mmCIF file of C-alpha atoms and ligand atoms in Angstrom:
data_model
loop_
_atom_site.group_PDB
_atom_site.id
_atom_site.type_symbol
_atom_site.label_atom_id
_atom_site.label_comp_id
_atom_site.label_asym_id
_atom_site.label_seq_id
_atom_site.Cartn_x
_atom_site.Cartn_y
_atom_site.Cartn_z
ATOM 1 C CA MET R 1 15.783 -34.993 -14.520
ATOM 2 C CA SER R 2 13.548 -34.267 -17.476
ATOM 3 C CA GLY R 3 16.163 -33.242 -20.067
ATOM 4 C CA LEU R 4 15.286 -29.582 -19.508
ATOM 5 C CA LYS R 5 18.260 -27.498 -18.388
ATOM 6 C CA PRO R 6 18.380 -24.675 -15.849
ATOM 7 C CA ILE R 7 18.181 -21.298 -17.619
ATOM 8 C CA PHE R 8 21.208 -19.193 -16.644
ATOM 9 C CA LEU R 9 20.851 -15.402 -16.906
ATOM 10 C CA GLU R 10 23.279 -12.558 -17.530
ATOM 11 C CA PRO R 11 22.616 -9.799 -14.990
ATOM 12 C CA VAL R 12 22.032 -6.210 -16.104
ATOM 13 C CA LEU R 13 24.084 -3.717 -14.067
ATOM 14 C CA GLN R 14 22.684 -0.242 -13.453
ATOM 15 C CA GLU R 15 24.654 2.809 -12.358
ATOM 16 C CA LYS R 16 23.086 4.967 -9.653
ATOM 17 C CA LEU R 17 24.310 8.085 -7.882
ATOM 18 C CA TRP R 18 23.950 6.290 -4.556
ATOM 19 C CA GLY R 19 25.608 3.051 -5.735
ATOM 20 C CA GLY R 20 28.996 1.597 -4.788
ATOM 21 C CA ASP R 21 31.457 -1.080 -5.950
ATOM 22 C CA ARG R 22 30.404 -4.136 -3.918
ATOM 23 C CA LEU R 23 28.616 -5.742 -6.870
ATOM 24 C CA GLY R 24 32.128 -6.009 -8.304
ATOM 25 C CA THR R 25 34.125 -6.797 -5.168
ATOM 26 C CA GLN R 26 31.630 -9.186 -3.518
ATOM 27 C CA PHE R 27 29.827 -10.686 -6.500
ATOM 28 C CA GLY R 28 32.471 -10.515 -9.208
ATOM 29 C CA TYR R 29 30.349 -8.671 -11.773
ATOM 30 C CA ALA R 30 32.032 -6.448 -14.371
ATOM 31 C CA ILE R 31 30.649 -3.212 -12.932
ATOM 32 C CA PRO R 32 30.536 -0.160 -15.210
ATOM 33 C CA SER R 33 31.743 2.222 -12.456
ATOM 34 C CA SER R 34 32.196 2.602 -8.692
ATOM 35 C CA HIS R 35 28.647 3.977 -8.614
ATOM 36 C CA THR R 36 26.905 0.749 -9.550
ATOM 37 C CA GLY R 37 23.705 0.530 -7.551
ATOM 38 C CA GLU R 38 21.711 -2.357 -8.969
ATOM 39 C CA CYS R 39 22.176 -5.766 -10.490
ATOM 40 C CA TRP R 40 18.972 -6.841 -12.227
ATOM 41 C CA ALA R 41 19.569 -10.524 -11.754
ATOM 42 C CA ILE R 42 16.346 -12.161 -12.896
ATOM 43 C CA SER R 43 14.430 -9.648 -14.955
ATOM 44 C CA ALA R 44 12.375 -9.422 -18.117
ATOM 45 C CA HIS R 45 11.543 -5.767 -17.484
ATOM 46 C CA PRO R 46 12.056 -3.519 -20.562
ATOM 47 C CA SER R 47 14.471 -1.332 -18.535
ATOM 48 C CA GLY R 48 16.760 -4.341 -18.035
ATOM 49 C CA ASP R 49 15.863 -7.595 -19.757
ATOM 50 C CA CYS R 50 18.439 -10.310 -18.885
ATOM 51 C CA ARG R 51 20.163 -12.221 -21.703
ATOM 52 C CA VAL R 52 19.992 -15.980 -21.480
ATOM 53 C CA LYS R 53 23.440 -17.616 -21.320
ATOM 54 C CA ASN R 54 22.388 -21.107 -22.490
ATOM 55 C CA PRO R 55 23.577 -21.879 -26.046
ATOM 56 C CA GLU R 56 20.206 -23.501 -26.877
ATOM 57 C CA TYR R 57 18.588 -20.062 -26.431
ATOM 58 C CA ALA R 58 21.398 -18.010 -28.008
ATOM 59 C CA GLY R 59 20.498 -14.354 -28.507
ATOM 60 C CA LYS R 60 17.324 -14.581 -26.456
ATOM 61 C CA THR R 61 16.405 -12.564 -23.388
ATOM 62 C CA LEU R 62 14.211 -13.702 -20.528
ATOM 63 C CA GLY R 63 11.480 -11.473 -22.000
ATOM 64 C CA ASP R 64 11.793 -13.287 -25.359
ATOM 65 C CA LEU R 65 11.425 -16.678 -23.662
ATOM 66 C CA TRP R 66 8.426 -15.395 -21.722
ATOM 67 C CA ARG R 67 6.738 -14.330 -24.984
ATOM 68 C CA GLU R 68 7.814 -17.259 -27.193
ATOM 69 C CA ARG R 69 8.224 -20.216 -24.846
ATOM 70 C CA ARG R 70 5.538 -19.848 -22.210
ATOM 71 C CA ASP R 71 5.678 -23.622 -21.765
ATOM 72 C CA LEU R 72 8.995 -23.116 -19.911
ATOM 73 C CA PHE R 73 7.024 -21.109 -17.341
ATOM 74 C CA GLY R 74 4.225 -23.613 -16.890
ATOM 75 C CA ASN R 75 1.981 -21.630 -19.285
ATOM 76 C CA VAL R 76 1.078 -19.183 -16.532
ATOM 77 C CA GLY R 77 -0.854 -16.147 -17.759
ATOM 78 C CA GLY R 78 0.131 -12.482 -17.842
ATOM 79 C CA ASP R 79 1.610 -10.003 -20.316
ATOM 80 C CA VAL R 80 4.847 -9.586 -18.372
ATOM 81 C CA PHE R 81 7.175 -11.884 -16.458
ATOM 82 C CA PRO R 82 5.723 -11.241 -13.016
ATOM 83 C CA LEU R 83 8.803 -11.053 -10.783
ATOM 84 C CA LEU R 84 11.997 -9.037 -10.672
ATOM 85 C CA ILE R 85 15.018 -9.996 -8.595
ATOM 86 C CA LYS R 86 17.727 -7.446 -7.907
ATOM 87 C CA ILE R 87 20.826 -7.079 -5.804
ATOM 88 C CA ILE R 88 21.140 -3.523 -4.536
ATOM 89 C CA ASP R 89 24.370 -1.944 -3.288
ATOM 90 C CA ALA R 90 23.517 1.272 -1.483
ATOM 91 C CA ARG R 91 26.612 3.265 -0.605
ATOM 92 C CA ASP R 92 24.405 6.286 0.141
ATOM 93 C CA ASP R 93 20.798 6.609 1.290
ATOM 94 C CA LEU R 94 18.017 6.035 -1.239
ATOM 95 C CA SER R 95 15.003 8.338 -1.282
ATOM 96 C CA ILE R 96 11.986 7.563 0.889
ATOM 97 C CA GLN R 97 9.332 5.923 -1.254
ATOM 98 C CA VAL R 98 6.057 4.069 -1.251
ATOM 99 C CA HIS R 99 4.299 1.866 -3.817
ATOM 100 C CA PRO R 100 0.593 1.620 -4.590
ATOM 101 C CA ASP R 101 -1.309 -1.660 -4.574
ATOM 102 C CA ASP R 102 -2.673 -3.253 -7.768
ATOM 103 C CA ALA R 103 -6.075 -1.562 -7.418
ATOM 104 C CA TYR R 104 -4.658 1.982 -7.067
ATOM 105 C CA ALA R 105 -2.103 1.426 -9.849
ATOM 106 C CA ARG R 106 -4.777 0.054 -12.189
ATOM 107 C CA THR R 107 -6.889 3.213 -11.764
ATOM 108 C CA HIS R 108 -4.218 5.898 -11.461
ATOM 109 C CA GLU R 109 -1.258 4.476 -13.406
ATOM 110 C CA SER R 110 -3.015 3.336 -16.586
ATOM 111 C CA GLY R 111 -3.332 -0.304 -15.697
ATOM 112 C CA ALA R 112 0.155 -0.859 -14.246
ATOM 113 C CA LEU R 113 0.779 -3.370 -11.476
ATOM 114 C CA GLY R 114 1.222 -2.275 -7.898
ATOM 115 C CA LYS R 115 4.313 -3.393 -6.091
ATOM 116 C CA THR R 116 4.996 -5.683 -3.199
ATOM 117 C CA GLU R 117 8.667 -6.304 -2.484
ATOM 118 C CA CYS R 118 10.900 -7.962 0.072
ATOM 119 C CA TRP R 119 14.489 -7.521 1.157
ATOM 120 C CA TYR R 120 17.054 -10.050 2.310
ATOM 121 C CA VAL R 121 20.079 -8.326 3.875
ATOM 122 C CA LEU R 122 23.152 -9.886 2.224
ATOM 123 C CA ASP R 123 25.586 -7.681 4.100
ATOM 124 C CA CYS R 124 25.691 -4.337 5.861
ATOM 125 C CA ASP R 125 28.008 -1.980 7.690
ATOM 126 C CA GLU R 126 28.167 -1.955 11.472
ATOM 127 C CA GLY R 127 25.278 0.168 12.765
ATOM 128 C CA ALA R 128 23.423 0.220 9.426
ATOM 129 C CA SER R 129 19.671 0.795 9.357
ATOM 130 C CA ILE R 130 16.770 1.035 6.952
ATOM 131 C CA ILE R 131 13.465 2.869 7.012
ATOM 132 C CA ILE R 132 10.282 0.846 7.180
ATOM 133 C CA GLY R 133 7.033 2.577 8.094
ATOM 134 C CA HIS R 134 6.408 5.776 10.034
ATOM 135 C CA ASN R 135 5.304 7.012 13.427
ATOM 136 C CA ALA R 136 2.156 8.964 12.493
ATOM 137 C CA GLY R 137 -1.020 7.789 14.223
ATOM 138 C CA SER R 138 -3.490 8.649 11.449
ATOM 139 C CA PRO R 139 -3.646 9.872 7.833
ATOM 140 C CA GLU R 140 -4.291 13.417 9.143
ATOM 141 C CA GLN R 141 -1.235 13.328 11.386
ATOM 142 C CA LEU R 142 0.835 11.894 8.528
ATOM 143 C CA ARG R 143 -0.120 14.833 6.289
ATOM 144 C CA GLU R 144 0.573 17.323 9.069
ATOM 145 C CA MET R 145 4.013 15.904 9.837
ATOM 146 C CA VAL R 146 4.917 15.834 6.128
ATOM 147 C CA GLU R 147 3.719 19.414 5.590
ATOM 148 C CA GLN R 148 5.732 20.549 8.613
ATOM 149 C CA GLY R 149 8.806 18.672 7.397
ATOM 150 C CA ARG R 150 9.133 16.637 10.607
ATOM 151 C CA TRP R 151 10.893 13.802 8.767
ATOM 152 C CA PRO R 152 13.357 12.586 11.430
ATOM 153 C CA GLU R 153 10.461 12.213 13.880
ATOM 154 C CA LEU R 154 8.142 10.689 11.283
ATOM 155 C CA LEU R 155 10.397 8.025 9.770
ATOM 156 C CA ARG R 156 10.635 4.665 11.494
ATOM 157 C CA GLN R 157 14.294 3.684 11.451
ATOM 158 C CA VAL R 158 15.121 -0.004 11.966
ATOM 159 C CA PRO R 159 18.628 -1.301 12.758
ATOM 160 C CA ILE R 160 19.645 -4.199 10.502
ATOM 161 C CA ARG R 161 22.044 -7.132 10.504
ATOM 162 C CA LYS R 162 23.205 -9.550 7.855
ATOM 163 C CA GLY R 163 20.526 -12.194 7.249
ATOM 164 C CA ASP R 164 17.573 -9.975 8.233
ATOM 165 C CA PHE R 165 14.476 -10.119 6.058
ATOM 166 C CA PHE R 166 11.679 -7.596 5.512
ATOM 167 C CA GLN R 167 8.424 -7.701 3.583
ATOM 168 C CA ILE R 168 7.357 -4.318 2.160
ATOM 169 C CA ASP R 169 3.653 -4.310 1.379
ATOM 170 C CA PRO R 170 2.052 -1.633 -0.810
ATOM 171 C CA GLY R 171 1.394 1.475 1.288
ATOM 172 C CA CYS R 172 4.481 0.873 3.453
ATOM 173 C CA LEU R 173 6.847 3.819 3.340
ATOM 174 C CA HIS R 174 10.440 2.570 2.982
ATOM 175 C CA ALA R 175 14.036 3.361 2.126
ATOM 176 C CA ILE R 176 17.318 1.531 1.921
ATOM 177 C CA LYS R 177 20.035 3.449 3.708
ATOM 178 C CA GLY R 178 23.742 3.626 2.991
ATOM 179 C CA GLY R 179 26.063 0.721 3.808
ATOM 180 C CA THR R 180 23.535 -1.937 2.839
ATOM 181 C CA LEU R 181 23.699 -4.782 0.321
ATOM 182 C CA ILE R 182 20.342 -6.474 -0.195
ATOM 183 C CA LEU R 183 18.661 -8.980 -2.459
ATOM 184 C CA GLU R 184 15.211 -7.778 -3.437
ATOM 185 C CA THR R 185 12.403 -9.966 -4.747
ATOM 186 C CA GLN R 186 9.515 -7.918 -6.091
ATOM 187 C CA GLN R 187 6.576 -7.737 -8.444
ATOM 188 C CA SER R 188 7.904 -6.583 -11.803
ATOM 189 C CA SER R 189 6.611 -3.024 -11.628
ATOM 190 C CA ASP R 190 8.100 0.431 -11.702
ATOM 191 C CA VAL R 191 5.378 2.428 -10.016
ATOM 192 C CA THR R 192 7.195 4.261 -7.250
ATOM 193 C CA TYR R 193 6.125 7.418 -5.452
ATOM 194 C CA ARG R 194 9.037 9.404 -4.076
ATOM 195 C CA PHE R 195 8.013 10.907 -0.768
ATOM 196 C CA TYR R 196 11.193 12.587 0.453
ATOM 197 C CA ASP R 197 14.748 12.875 -0.834
ATOM 198 C CA TYR R 198 16.552 14.497 2.112
ATOM 199 C CA GLY R 199 16.538 17.777 0.171
ATOM 200 C CA ARG R 200 19.277 16.439 -2.112
ATOM 201 C CA LEU R 201 20.076 17.666 -5.601
ATOM 202 C CA GLU R 202 20.727 15.590 -8.706
ATOM 203 C CA ASN R 203 22.561 17.514 -11.441
ATOM 204 C CA GLY R 204 21.789 20.703 -9.518
ATOM 205 C CA LYS R 205 18.062 20.074 -9.201
ATOM 206 C CA PRO R 206 15.887 18.309 -6.642
ATOM 207 C CA ARG R 207 14.362 15.076 -7.986
ATOM 208 C CA THR R 208 10.603 15.033 -8.539
ATOM 209 C CA LEU R 209 8.564 14.210 -5.458
ATOM 210 C CA HIS R 210 5.078 12.669 -5.508
ATOM 211 C CA ILE R 211 3.706 13.947 -2.208
ATOM 212 C CA GLU R 212 -0.029 13.711 -2.941
ATOM 213 C CA GLN R 213 0.160 10.201 -4.432
ATOM 214 C CA SER R 214 2.377 9.135 -1.517
ATOM 215 C CA LEU R 215 -0.087 10.479 1.042
ATOM 216 C CA ALA R 216 -2.957 8.803 -0.814
ATOM 217 C CA VAL R 217 -1.415 5.323 -0.723
ATOM 218 C CA THR R 218 0.553 5.332 2.562
ATOM 219 C CA GLN R 219 -1.052 3.236 5.246
ATOM 220 C CA ALA R 220 -1.505 5.158 8.520
ATOM 221 C CA PRO R 221 -1.028 4.111 11.204
ATOM 222 C CA PHE R 222 1.754 1.803 10.036
ATOM 223 C CA ARG R 223 1.348 -1.903 10.835
ATOM 224 C CA PRO R 224 4.560 -3.930 10.527
ATOM 225 C CA HIS R 225 4.422 -7.143 8.502
ATOM 226 C CA ALA R 226 5.482 -9.800 10.984
ATOM 227 C CA ILE R 227 7.898 -12.343 9.535
ATOM 228 C CA HIS R 228 7.495 -15.977 10.585
ATOM 229 C CA ARG R 229 10.501 -17.917 9.402
ATOM 230 C CA GLU R 230 10.003 -21.651 9.074
ATOM 231 C CA THR R 231 13.133 -23.756 8.844
ATOM 232 C CA VAL R 232 13.283 -27.430 7.954
ATOM 233 C CA ARG R 233 16.154 -29.811 7.329
ATOM 234 C CA GLU R 234 15.941 -31.406 3.868
ATOM 235 C CA GLY R 235 18.827 -33.843 3.463
ATOM 236 C CA GLY R 236 21.994 -31.793 3.098
ATOM 237 C CA ALA R 237 20.266 -28.433 3.340
ATOM 238 C CA GLN R 238 18.686 -26.075 5.806
ATOM 239 C CA VAL R 239 15.620 -24.620 4.054
ATOM 240 C CA THR R 240 13.989 -21.503 5.523
ATOM 241 C CA ARG R 241 10.778 -20.121 4.122
ATOM 242 C CA LEU R 242 11.056 -16.365 4.633
ATOM 243 C CA VAL R 243 7.675 -15.266 3.315
ATOM 244 C CA ALA R 244 4.655 -16.517 1.411
ATOM 245 C CA CYS R 245 2.408 -13.767 0.025
ATOM 246 C CA PRO R 246 -0.055 -13.634 -2.908
ATOM 247 C CA TYR R 247 2.780 -12.676 -5.331
ATOM 248 C CA TYR R 248 5.730 -14.843 -4.311
ATOM 249 C CA THR R 249 7.187 -17.275 -1.823
ATOM 250 C CA VAL R 250 10.847 -16.756 -0.910
ATOM 251 C CA TYR R 251 13.284 -19.197 0.688
ATOM 252 C CA ARG R 252 16.815 -18.980 1.975
ATOM 253 C CA VAL R 253 18.669 -22.262 1.549
ATOM 254 C CA GLU R 254 22.019 -23.283 3.017
ATOM 255 C CA VAL R 255 23.320 -26.388 1.282
ATOM 256 C CA ASP R 256 26.147 -28.182 3.090
ATOM 257 C CA GLY R 257 25.922 -31.586 1.426
ATOM 258 C CA LEU R 258 23.462 -33.063 -1.038
ATOM 259 C CA TRP R 259 20.043 -31.437 -1.468
ATOM 260 C CA GLU R 260 17.290 -32.857 -3.646
ATOM 261 C CA ARG R 261 13.920 -31.295 -4.264
ATOM 262 C CA ASP R 262 11.156 -31.553 -6.823
ATOM 263 C CA TRP R 263 9.633 -28.072 -6.687
ATOM 264 C CA ASN R 264 6.655 -28.925 -8.859
ATOM 265 C CA ARG R 265 6.066 -25.219 -9.636
ATOM 266 C CA PRO R 266 5.609 -23.327 -12.937
ATOM 267 C CA PHE R 267 9.189 -22.084 -12.520
ATOM 268 C CA VAL R 268 11.677 -21.406 -9.726
ATOM 269 C CA ASN R 269 14.155 -18.521 -9.442
ATOM 270 C CA VAL R 270 17.517 -19.365 -7.885
ATOM 271 C CA SER R 271 20.187 -16.824 -6.877
ATOM 272 C CA VAL R 272 23.532 -18.015 -5.544
ATOM 273 C CA ILE R 273 24.519 -15.626 -2.761
ATOM 274 C CA GLY R 274 27.479 -17.525 -1.317
ATOM 275 C CA GLY R 275 29.785 -20.478 -1.862
ATOM 276 C CA GLN R 276 29.777 -22.907 -4.741
ATOM 277 C CA GLY R 277 28.350 -26.228 -5.720
ATOM 278 C CA VAL R 278 27.094 -28.387 -8.539
ATOM 279 C CA LEU R 279 23.512 -28.326 -9.808
ATOM 280 C CA ASP R 280 22.753 -31.464 -11.823
ATOM 281 C CA GLY R 281 26.269 -31.573 -13.245
ATOM 282 C CA GLN R 282 26.662 -27.816 -13.786
ATOM 283 C CA GLU R 283 28.855 -25.719 -11.543
ATOM 284 C CA ILE R 284 27.152 -22.860 -9.707
ATOM 285 C CA ARG R 285 28.892 -20.125 -7.735
ATOM 286 C CA THR R 286 28.294 -16.823 -5.954
ATOM 287 C CA GLY R 287 26.655 -14.334 -8.301
ATOM 288 C CA ASP R 288 24.936 -16.899 -10.542
ATOM 289 C CA HIS R 289 21.216 -16.482 -11.184
ATOM 290 C CA LEU R 290 19.096 -19.076 -12.884
ATOM 291 C CA LEU R 291 15.604 -20.303 -13.433
ATOM 292 C CA LEU R 292 14.388 -23.888 -13.233
ATOM 293 C CA PRO R 293 11.743 -24.263 -15.947
ATOM 294 C CA ALA R 294 8.371 -25.970 -15.595
ATOM 295 C CA GLY R 295 8.611 -29.734 -15.634
ATOM 296 C CA TYR R 296 12.264 -29.712 -14.606
ATOM 297 C CA GLY R 297 11.600 -32.494 -12.158
ATOM 298 C CA LYS R 298 13.921 -33.354 -9.327
ATOM 299 C CA MET R 299 16.790 -30.941 -8.809
ATOM 300 C CA THR R 300 20.005 -32.051 -7.123
ATOM 301 C CA ILE R 301 22.510 -29.600 -5.655
ATOM 302 C CA GLU R 302 25.714 -30.682 -3.985
ATOM 303 C CA GLY R 303 28.305 -28.491 -2.307
ATOM 304 C CA SER R 304 28.582 -25.679 0.165
ATOM 305 C CA VAL R 305 26.335 -23.001 -1.204
ATOM 306 C CA GLU R 306 23.862 -20.387 -0.029
ATOM 307 C CA LEU R 307 20.797 -19.610 -2.133
ATOM 308 C CA ILE R 308 17.741 -17.402 -2.286
ATOM 309 C CA CYS R 309 14.972 -19.218 -4.161
ATOM 310 C CA SER R 310 11.514 -17.985 -5.076
ATOM 311 C CA HIS R 311 8.417 -18.961 -6.998
ATOM 312 C CA LEU R 312 4.960 -17.602 -7.654
HETATM 313 ZN ZN1 LIG B 401 10.435 0.034 -3.136
#
């Protein structure tokens, strides 16, 4: 150990019409209501910048550390902390959406980042599903099916189970459906085009749709992103790499003994999704989110604990 401590973060809870209460019942967060949809667990985004719990950084947010202590993040470049990690509790269906890539966002969204995201299914109801992709054979057919409102036929519905993992590339139409609890790792961006909202009303009015932008960025025909999980045994842990893409690499780790690793990365995000253990003398339990700073050195975790870890 280098003397640097893990940086523990206070999640930001966000109410949503489609949200539920599982962020309270399953993760122990003080939820503001039984319509709590999102826990922004590791975030420096202005819409939900996490407070740092460590006394040595009292009063600081992750965004403050990013601006003032870039050394903790290996001095990587960029105006904004590049990743955003959320837990999403969808009691009801979310709208169908699509994100642009960096190039489209740069031109059409005044320099914003595009968005690549991925979902790890923490839990779901029996028979739950999500929407990933569509069944149109070409951009022309996509437009035709959208204009004719043939949504049930168009949307590609995928049954899900606990532990499933999906990578959502820009241009991939997607939606989380009700009864699903997921952990999302994404580029820290807010550029979302809402394609379809099931004709629902919010406060008596339909929410804004972005049909033309959605058609412009949606890939047709849809090509699924194949997931190749690679699992290795590392001492007292089963380490599975879920995805490695240009923006992030994500792992699921099941520790059932003693696990040591020197990540040797600018920084590593760690979310505790089950169990409890001890990380270099500090207790960690379900619902904790932390960041290992640059130069942390060898990390040691002991216990029976399930983690999602990610780095650039
Ligand atoms: Zn999305």
